[in-house]
Short mmCIF file of C-alpha atoms in Angstrom, two decimals:
data_model
loop_
_atom_site.label_atom_id
_atom_site.label_comp_id
_atom_site.label_asym_id
_atom_site.label_seq_id
_atom_site.Cartn_x
_atom_site.Cartn_y
_atom_site.Cartn_z
CA MET A 765 198.50 106.91 165.84
CA PRO A 766 195.69 104.86 167.94
CA TRP A 767 192.54 106.85 169.22
CA LEU A 768 190.43 106.40 171.10
CA ILE A 769 186.95 105.76 171.10
CA ARG A 770 184.75 108.42 173.22
CA LEU A 771 182.08 106.93 174.95
CA VAL A 772 178.56 107.41 173.01
CA SER A 773 175.86 109.40 174.94
CA ALA A 774 172.58 108.74 174.35
CA LEU A 775 169.17 111.31 174.18
CA THR A 776 166.77 109.80 177.26
CA SER A 777 163.80 112.94 176.40
CA THR A 778 164.05 113.63 172.40
CA LEU A 779 163.63 109.59 170.75
CA LEU A 780 161.75 107.43 172.48
CA LEU A 781 158.68 106.87 169.67
CA THR A 782 155.00 106.09 171.44
CA LEU A 783 155.38 106.17 175.16
CA GLY A 784 152.39 104.50 176.09
CA SER A 785 152.52 101.62 175.47
CA LEU A 786 155.88 98.95 176.24
CA SER A 787 155.05 96.14 174.86
CA ALA A 788 158.70 94.57 171.98
CA GLY A 789 158.65 96.98 168.95
CA ALA A 790 156.80 100.21 170.38
CA PHE A 791 159.47 102.58 171.49
CA GLY A 792 163.18 102.83 169.60
CA GLN A 793 166.48 105.23 170.61
CA ALA A 794 169.00 106.29 169.05
CA SER A 795 172.40 108.49 169.96
CA ALA A 796 172.99 112.13 169.69
CA ALA A 797 175.28 112.80 166.95
CA PRO A 798 178.32 113.02 168.07
CA PRO A 799 180.07 116.90 165.75
CA GLU A 800 182.52 114.69 164.36
CA ALA A 801 183.33 113.65 160.74
CA GLY A 802 181.16 110.29 159.94
CA ALA A 803 177.67 111.26 161.64
CA LEU A 804 174.34 111.15 160.19
CA SER A 805 172.37 114.68 159.60
CA GLU A 806 169.74 114.12 161.26
CA ALA A 807 167.23 113.72 158.16
CA GLN A 808 169.25 110.31 157.31
CA LEU A 809 169.34 109.18 161.01
CA THR A 810 165.53 109.79 161.31
CA ALA A 811 165.69 108.11 157.94
CA LEU A 812 167.79 104.90 159.12
CA GLN A 813 165.95 104.95 162.50
CA GLY A 814 163.02 104.69 160.62
CA ALA A 815 163.61 101.96 158.29
CA LEU A 816 164.93 99.83 162.03
CA ARG A 817 162.46 100.01 163.45
CA LYS A 818 160.11 99.08 159.99
CA GLU A 819 162.44 95.57 159.99
CA PHE A 820 161.95 95.67 164.19
CA ASP A 821 158.17 95.60 163.57
CA ALA A 822 158.06 92.70 160.99
CA GLN A 823 159.71 91.07 162.48
CA GLY A 824 158.06 91.10 166.07
CA LEU A 825 161.85 91.39 168.12
CA VAL A 826 161.62 92.07 171.92
CA GLY A 827 164.83 94.33 171.40
CA LEU A 828 167.87 96.02 169.20
CA ALA A 829 169.94 97.76 169.94
CA VAL A 830 171.94 98.86 166.89
CA GLY A 831 175.18 99.70 166.25
CA VAL A 832 176.72 102.49 163.31
CA VAL A 833 180.69 103.25 162.71
CA ARG A 834 181.81 105.60 159.93
CA GLU A 835 184.64 107.25 159.27
CA GLY A 836 186.75 104.77 161.27
CA ARG A 837 184.84 105.90 165.16
CA VAL A 838 182.29 105.01 166.58
CA ALA A 839 179.01 107.17 165.17
CA HIS A 840 175.08 105.69 165.98
CA GLU A 841 174.03 104.18 168.35
CA LEU A 842 170.52 103.54 168.54
CA TYR A 843 168.08 101.02 171.16
CA PHE A 844 164.50 99.11 170.67
CA GLY A 845 162.61 97.87 172.03
CA LEU A 846 162.68 96.17 175.41
CA ALA A 847 165.88 93.80 177.14
CA ASP A 848 163.54 92.79 179.86
CA ARG A 849 159.49 92.53 179.56
CA ALA A 850 158.79 91.50 182.76
CA ASN A 851 160.62 94.88 183.97
CA GLU A 852 159.48 97.05 181.82
CA GLN A 853 163.64 98.10 181.10
CA PRO A 854 164.19 99.37 177.32
CA VAL A 855 166.88 98.24 176.03
CA ALA A 856 169.64 100.98 176.44
CA ALA A 857 173.22 102.10 176.24
CA HIS A 858 173.95 99.90 179.48
CA THR A 859 172.39 96.86 177.94
CA LEU A 860 174.30 93.64 177.84
CA PHE A 861 174.13 90.82 175.62
CA ARG A 862 175.79 88.05 173.99
CA TRP A 863 177.94 88.34 171.32
CA ALA A 864 177.98 84.38 170.42
CA SER A 865 179.65 83.14 167.77
CA ILE A 866 181.78 87.48 167.11
CA SER A 867 183.97 85.56 170.04
CA LYS A 868 185.24 84.02 167.37
CA PRO A 869 187.25 87.08 166.10
CA VAL A 870 188.29 88.61 168.87
CA THR A 871 190.35 84.83 169.34
CA ALA A 872 191.71 85.32 165.80
CA VAL A 873 192.80 89.41 166.65
CA ALA A 874 194.55 87.43 170.14
CA ALA A 875 196.10 84.24 167.77
CA LEU A 876 197.29 86.81 165.04
CA GLN A 877 198.79 89.76 166.98
CA LEU A 878 200.70 86.33 169.41
CA VAL A 879 202.36 85.59 165.35
CA GLU A 880 202.89 89.37 165.02
CA SER A 881 205.25 89.51 168.46
CA GLY A 882 206.84 85.73 167.21
CA ALA A 883 205.77 83.99 170.53
CA LEU A 884 202.97 82.04 167.60
CA ASP A 885 203.72 80.56 164.08
CA LEU A 886 200.35 79.10 162.87
CA ASP A 887 201.70 75.99 161.14
CA ARG A 888 203.17 74.38 163.80
CA ASP A 889 201.45 71.90 165.62
CA VAL A 890 199.09 73.20 167.79
CA ARG A 891 199.90 70.31 170.37
CA GLU A 892 203.64 71.34 171.13
CA TYR A 893 201.20 74.84 172.58
CA VAL A 894 198.79 72.36 174.09
CA PRO A 895 199.85 68.52 174.37
CA GLU A 896 197.19 68.31 176.67
CA PHE A 897 195.25 67.47 173.19
CA PRO A 898 195.58 64.23 172.28
CA GLU A 899 197.01 63.27 169.57
CA LYS A 900 195.20 62.54 165.86
CA PRO A 901 195.52 60.43 162.89
CA TRP A 902 196.95 64.28 161.37
CA PRO A 903 198.72 67.22 162.64
CA ILE A 904 196.38 70.14 163.20
CA SER A 905 198.13 74.19 162.96
CA ALA A 906 196.28 76.93 164.25
CA ARG A 907 195.42 78.33 160.22
CA GLN A 908 194.07 75.71 159.73
CA LEU A 909 191.52 75.99 163.32
CA LEU A 910 191.19 79.43 162.85
CA CYS A 911 189.68 79.05 158.90
CA HIS A 912 187.80 76.02 159.71
CA GLN A 913 189.66 73.72 158.90
CA GLY A 914 190.49 71.91 160.96
CA GLY A 915 188.85 68.32 160.94
CA VAL A 916 187.18 69.23 164.48
CA VAL A 917 183.80 68.23 165.25
CA HIS A 918 181.09 70.94 165.80
CA TYR A 919 178.30 69.80 167.07
CA THR A 920 176.65 68.41 165.41
CA ASN A 921 178.13 66.97 162.25
CA GLY A 922 180.27 63.73 164.33
CA GLU A 923 180.44 62.74 167.63
CA VAL A 924 180.97 64.79 170.13
CA VAL A 925 182.53 62.73 173.02
CA ARG A 926 183.20 64.58 176.75
CA THR A 927 186.32 64.09 178.81
CA LYS A 928 184.38 62.93 182.54
CA ARG A 929 186.18 62.83 185.73
CA GLU A 930 185.99 65.40 188.74
CA TYR A 931 187.65 69.01 190.16
CA GLU A 932 189.05 70.70 192.30
CA ALA A 933 188.29 73.68 191.22
CA GLU A 934 185.11 75.52 191.07
CA HIS A 935 184.72 76.80 187.60
CA PRO A 936 187.32 74.29 185.75
CA PHE A 937 186.53 75.39 182.19
CA GLU A 938 187.43 79.17 183.07
CA ASP A 939 191.18 77.19 182.10
CA LEU A 940 190.88 76.70 178.52
CA VAL A 941 193.18 74.10 178.36
CA VAL A 942 190.76 72.35 180.74
CA ALA A 943 188.05 72.87 178.86
CA LEU A 944 189.00 70.24 176.05
CA ASP A 945 188.13 68.36 178.00
CA MET A 946 184.45 68.88 176.66
CA PHE A 947 185.07 67.00 173.27
CA LYS A 948 188.78 66.81 172.46
CA GLU A 949 188.63 62.37 173.27
CA SER A 950 186.04 62.97 169.59
CA PRO A 951 187.17 61.89 167.04
CA LEU A 952 187.95 64.51 164.06
CA ILE A 953 185.70 64.63 161.20
CA ALA A 954 188.07 65.39 158.22
CA GLN A 955 192.37 65.26 157.31
CA PRO A 956 193.16 68.69 158.57
CA GLY A 957 193.37 71.26 155.61
CA THR A 958 190.84 69.13 153.35
CA THR A 959 188.16 71.10 153.58
CA TYR A 960 185.76 74.01 155.33
CA SER A 961 183.83 73.26 158.34
CA TYR A 962 183.25 75.58 160.34
CA THR A 963 183.17 74.26 164.26
CA THR A 964 182.98 76.46 168.33
CA HIS A 965 185.45 73.59 169.25
CA GLY A 966 188.34 74.08 166.64
CA PHE A 967 187.71 77.57 167.75
CA MET A 968 188.00 76.50 171.92
CA LEU A 969 191.03 74.54 170.97
CA LEU A 970 192.44 77.62 169.13
CA GLY A 971 192.01 79.67 172.44
CA ALA A 972 193.49 77.26 174.20
CA VAL A 973 197.13 77.55 172.50
CA VAL A 974 197.02 81.62 171.67
CA GLN A 975 196.23 81.03 176.36
CA ARG A 976 199.65 78.94 175.99
CA ALA A 977 202.05 81.66 173.58
CA GLY A 978 200.98 84.07 174.86
CA GLY A 979 202.31 83.13 178.58
CA ALA A 980 198.75 83.78 179.98
CA PRO A 981 195.20 82.91 180.41
CA PHE A 982 193.06 83.63 177.89
CA ALA A 983 190.78 86.11 179.04
CA ALA A 984 194.38 88.29 180.48
CA GLN A 985 194.66 88.17 176.86
CA VAL A 986 192.30 89.92 175.11
CA GLN A 987 191.65 92.79 178.19
CA SER A 988 195.03 93.55 177.47
CA ARG A 989 195.27 93.89 174.42
CA ILE A 990 192.11 94.14 171.92
CA ALA A 991 189.50 95.77 174.88
CA ALA A 992 191.87 97.97 177.30
CA PRO A 993 193.65 98.95 173.50
CA ALA A 994 189.12 99.49 171.91
CA GLY A 995 188.10 101.53 174.74
CA MET A 996 185.23 97.83 175.61
CA MET A 997 184.55 99.01 178.49
CA THR A 998 181.77 96.45 178.74
CA PHE A 999 183.04 93.73 177.44
CA ARG A 1000 183.77 91.36 179.41
CA PRO A 1001 183.55 86.43 179.54
CA ASP A 1002 179.69 85.80 180.24
CA TYR A 1003 180.61 83.73 183.35
CA GLN A 1004 177.23 83.04 184.61
CA TRP A 1005 178.47 83.18 188.42
CA LEU A 1006 179.56 86.61 188.37
CA GLU A 1007 175.79 89.10 188.44
CA LEU A 1008 177.07 91.86 185.67
CA PRO A 1009 174.39 94.49 185.98
CA HIS A 1010 171.78 94.76 182.91
CA ARG A 1011 172.03 91.41 181.24
CA ALA A 1012 169.41 91.51 178.47
CA VAL A 1013 167.07 88.77 178.94
CA GLY A 1014 166.22 86.32 176.24
CA TYR A 1015 163.58 86.04 173.97
CA VAL A 1016 161.75 82.84 172.43
CA ARG A 1017 158.97 81.79 170.08
CA VAL A 1018 157.49 78.61 170.50
CA GLY A 1019 153.92 79.11 168.28
CA GLU A 1020 152.71 82.39 169.13
CA ARG A 1021 154.27 82.60 172.07
CA VAL A 1022 157.61 84.78 172.97
CA LEU A 1023 158.69 83.22 176.18
CA PRO A 1024 161.87 83.64 178.13
CA SER A 1025 164.80 81.78 176.67
CA THR A 1026 167.06 78.86 178.49
CA ASN A 1027 169.72 80.03 180.61
CA THR A 1028 172.01 78.33 179.31
CA ASP A 1029 175.88 78.57 180.29
CA VAL A 1030 178.61 79.78 177.54
CA SER A 1031 181.01 80.33 179.58
CA TRP A 1032 183.27 76.97 178.56
CA LYS A 1033 183.54 78.36 175.33
CA LEU A 1034 184.62 81.27 176.00
CA PRO A 1035 186.79 81.25 172.57
CA GLY A 1036 183.72 80.64 170.19
CA GLY A 1037 181.25 82.05 171.74
CA GLY A 1038 181.26 83.03 175.02
CA TYR A 1039 181.92 86.90 175.68
CA VAL A 1040 179.30 89.81 176.74
CA SER A 1041 179.20 92.98 176.01
CA THR A 1042 176.96 96.58 175.35
CA VAL A 1043 176.25 97.24 171.33
CA GLY A 1044 178.70 100.15 171.48
CA ASP A 1045 181.68 98.05 172.27
CA LEU A 1046 180.94 96.24 169.87
CA ALA A 1047 180.68 99.14 167.51
CA ARG A 1048 184.44 99.69 169.02
CA PHE A 1049 185.89 96.79 168.33
CA VAL A 1050 184.71 96.76 164.62
CA ALA A 1051 186.58 100.49 164.36
CA ALA A 1052 189.37 99.03 166.12
CA LEU A 1053 189.94 97.14 163.69
CA MET A 1054 189.82 99.69 161.18
CA GLY A 1055 192.16 101.41 162.58
CA ASP A 1056 196.01 100.61 163.57
CA THR A 1057 194.63 100.11 167.59
CA LEU A 1058 195.05 96.18 167.39
CA LEU A 1059 196.48 94.52 164.45
CA PRO A 1060 198.39 96.42 161.34
CA ARG A 1061 197.23 96.45 157.48
CA ARG A 1062 199.38 93.33 157.15
CA ALA A 1063 198.54 91.54 159.82
CA LEU A 1064 194.43 92.39 159.31
CA ASP A 1065 195.17 91.80 155.15
CA ARG A 1066 196.50 87.84 155.99
CA MET A 1067 192.90 87.68 158.37
CA TRP A 1068 190.55 89.76 156.08
CA THR A 1069 191.75 86.72 153.31
CA ALA A 1070 189.88 84.37 152.04
CA GLN A 1071 191.64 81.09 152.30
CA ARG A 1072 191.30 77.84 150.18
CA THR A 1073 191.53 74.32 151.47
CA ALA A 1074 194.49 72.13 150.06
CA ASP A 1075 192.24 70.90 146.78
CA GLY A 1076 192.44 75.00 145.72
CA ALA A 1077 188.61 74.87 146.25
CA ALA A 1078 187.92 79.21 147.84
CA THR A 1079 185.77 79.40 150.12
CA SER A 1080 184.63 82.88 151.92
CA TYR A 1081 185.97 82.55 155.50
CA GLY A 1082 189.72 83.55 156.04
CA LEU A 1083 190.88 83.84 159.32
CA GLY A 1084 188.64 84.05 161.58
CA PHE A 1085 186.35 86.27 159.79
CA GLY A 1086 183.88 85.92 157.57
CA VAL A 1087 185.12 87.68 154.22
CA ALA A 1088 182.80 88.77 150.93
CA ARG A 1089 183.02 91.53 147.87
CA VAL A 1090 179.71 93.44 147.71
CA ASP A 1091 180.21 95.10 143.89
CA GLY A 1092 184.07 94.79 144.10
CA ARG A 1093 184.70 95.91 147.73
CA LEU A 1094 185.43 93.84 150.19
CA ARG A 1095 183.02 93.24 153.77
CA VAL A 1096 183.90 91.54 157.09
CA ALA A 1097 181.68 90.26 158.44
CA HIS A 1098 180.56 88.00 161.73
CA THR A 1099 177.30 86.47 163.18
CA GLY A 1100 176.84 84.93 166.56
CA SER A 1101 173.26 82.12 167.27
CA GLN A 1102 172.88 81.02 170.79
CA GLU A 1103 170.65 81.30 173.45
CA LYS A 1104 169.29 84.35 174.77
CA THR A 1105 171.37 86.31 171.72
CA ARG A 1106 172.02 86.52 167.65
CA THR A 1107 173.80 89.57 166.00
CA LEU A 1108 175.82 90.76 162.99
CA MET A 1109 178.80 92.03 162.64
CA GLN A 1110 179.39 93.63 158.83
CA PHE A 1111 182.40 96.84 158.03
CA PHE A 1112 183.61 97.89 154.80
CA PRO A 1113 186.67 98.19 155.90
CA ASP A 1114 188.01 100.39 152.82
CA GLU A 1115 185.71 103.08 153.35
CA ARG A 1116 185.98 102.84 157.28
CA VAL A 1117 182.07 101.98 158.00
CA GLY A 1118 180.48 99.56 160.22
CA LEU A 1119 176.48 98.25 161.58
CA VAL A 1120 176.28 95.94 164.19
CA LEU A 1121 173.53 94.73 165.56
CA MET A 1122 172.32 92.26 168.49
CA THR A 1123 168.89 91.83 170.19
CA ASN A 1124 167.69 88.76 172.62
CA SER A 1125 165.32 87.50 170.00
CA GLU A 1126 166.42 84.68 169.09
CA TRP A 1127 164.10 84.69 166.13
CA ALA A 1128 165.70 86.78 164.50
CA ARG A 1129 166.67 87.62 161.47
CA LEU A 1130 169.44 90.07 160.80
CA GLY A 1131 170.93 89.96 157.70
CA PRO A 1132 167.68 92.07 156.04
CA VAL A 1133 168.09 94.24 159.22
CA ALA A 1134 171.15 94.95 158.25
CA GLU A 1135 170.14 95.02 154.40
CA ALA A 1136 167.69 97.62 155.36
CA ALA A 1137 170.65 99.29 157.35
CA TRP A 1138 172.77 99.64 153.97
CA LEU A 1139 170.10 100.90 151.73
CA LEU A 1140 171.40 104.64 154.03
CA LEU A 1141 174.68 103.44 155.17
CA ARG A 1142 176.41 103.75 151.90
#
């Protein structure tokens, strides 16, 4: 049975560290441990917080939010540093971070839901759903887009050709079919199926396929079929024209200086990297994936199976997710890298344990942060 994830309340008084200085890394905050199974003991939580704070300080990060999923539920949230240095606003339960490329697994789930309902055939030519996408030398399938084998250009690995035209709508790229103008005239970089080549543009095309196959705007489908069932109350498109309270300010390092990052508009690439939420909602997405809230296990197994190219070469990517074996156990993961943010999602579905990290520091190396956490979580 799908289960509802309760919101994790934050301790705002007992776990603040060193409030005398509000420089980055000067304080950390952790959520209260809920009484349900999966919560760490006070000693374990203290050790985890210490390990994370050590890595946070070593990298000189501005802000960091951490979500821990155990036994298939959100067990803890921890917060470090500042969401906004100029206004001395700490990272907190309500801080919104960009998901960046972790938006791609969301798109994959939306696509597999349509497969389960019979509305989408992963192996049909995507032009049967989106004829506005120009004909290429070879057909492209949704399956190939899901595993980055569609031959679609990324940012710098080939020529990106933008369709130039005038738009009547104020925000035309809310319609994902129109957003294809950002790259649809670009030549393919390889014959589909022959090579793995990571591409955000490919997931933009996949999002347009989901929009057409599902018969509703992509964002609306994601909201009703993913965000709502998972209890993700803050998860939404990062539309720059909307005033979203509690957005984290992003930071970039220039030499020895830490400066505010650009507020680049990412709304045009929603399916590949355009969402925003609190760390709690990213953790709820992971928790929902480890139950039957979003998809049956057979569909999840399909997504979490590493794909091969046409010549049999193995890859480390499934259908929208990175997959690997760690100590013989399946680990599912994805990362995100974008202006204003770095993100990481890792979970072991068979053990029902997961970890999510979100930071507003563009120089962050979240791999070491995750390794420090996993030493105490598994």
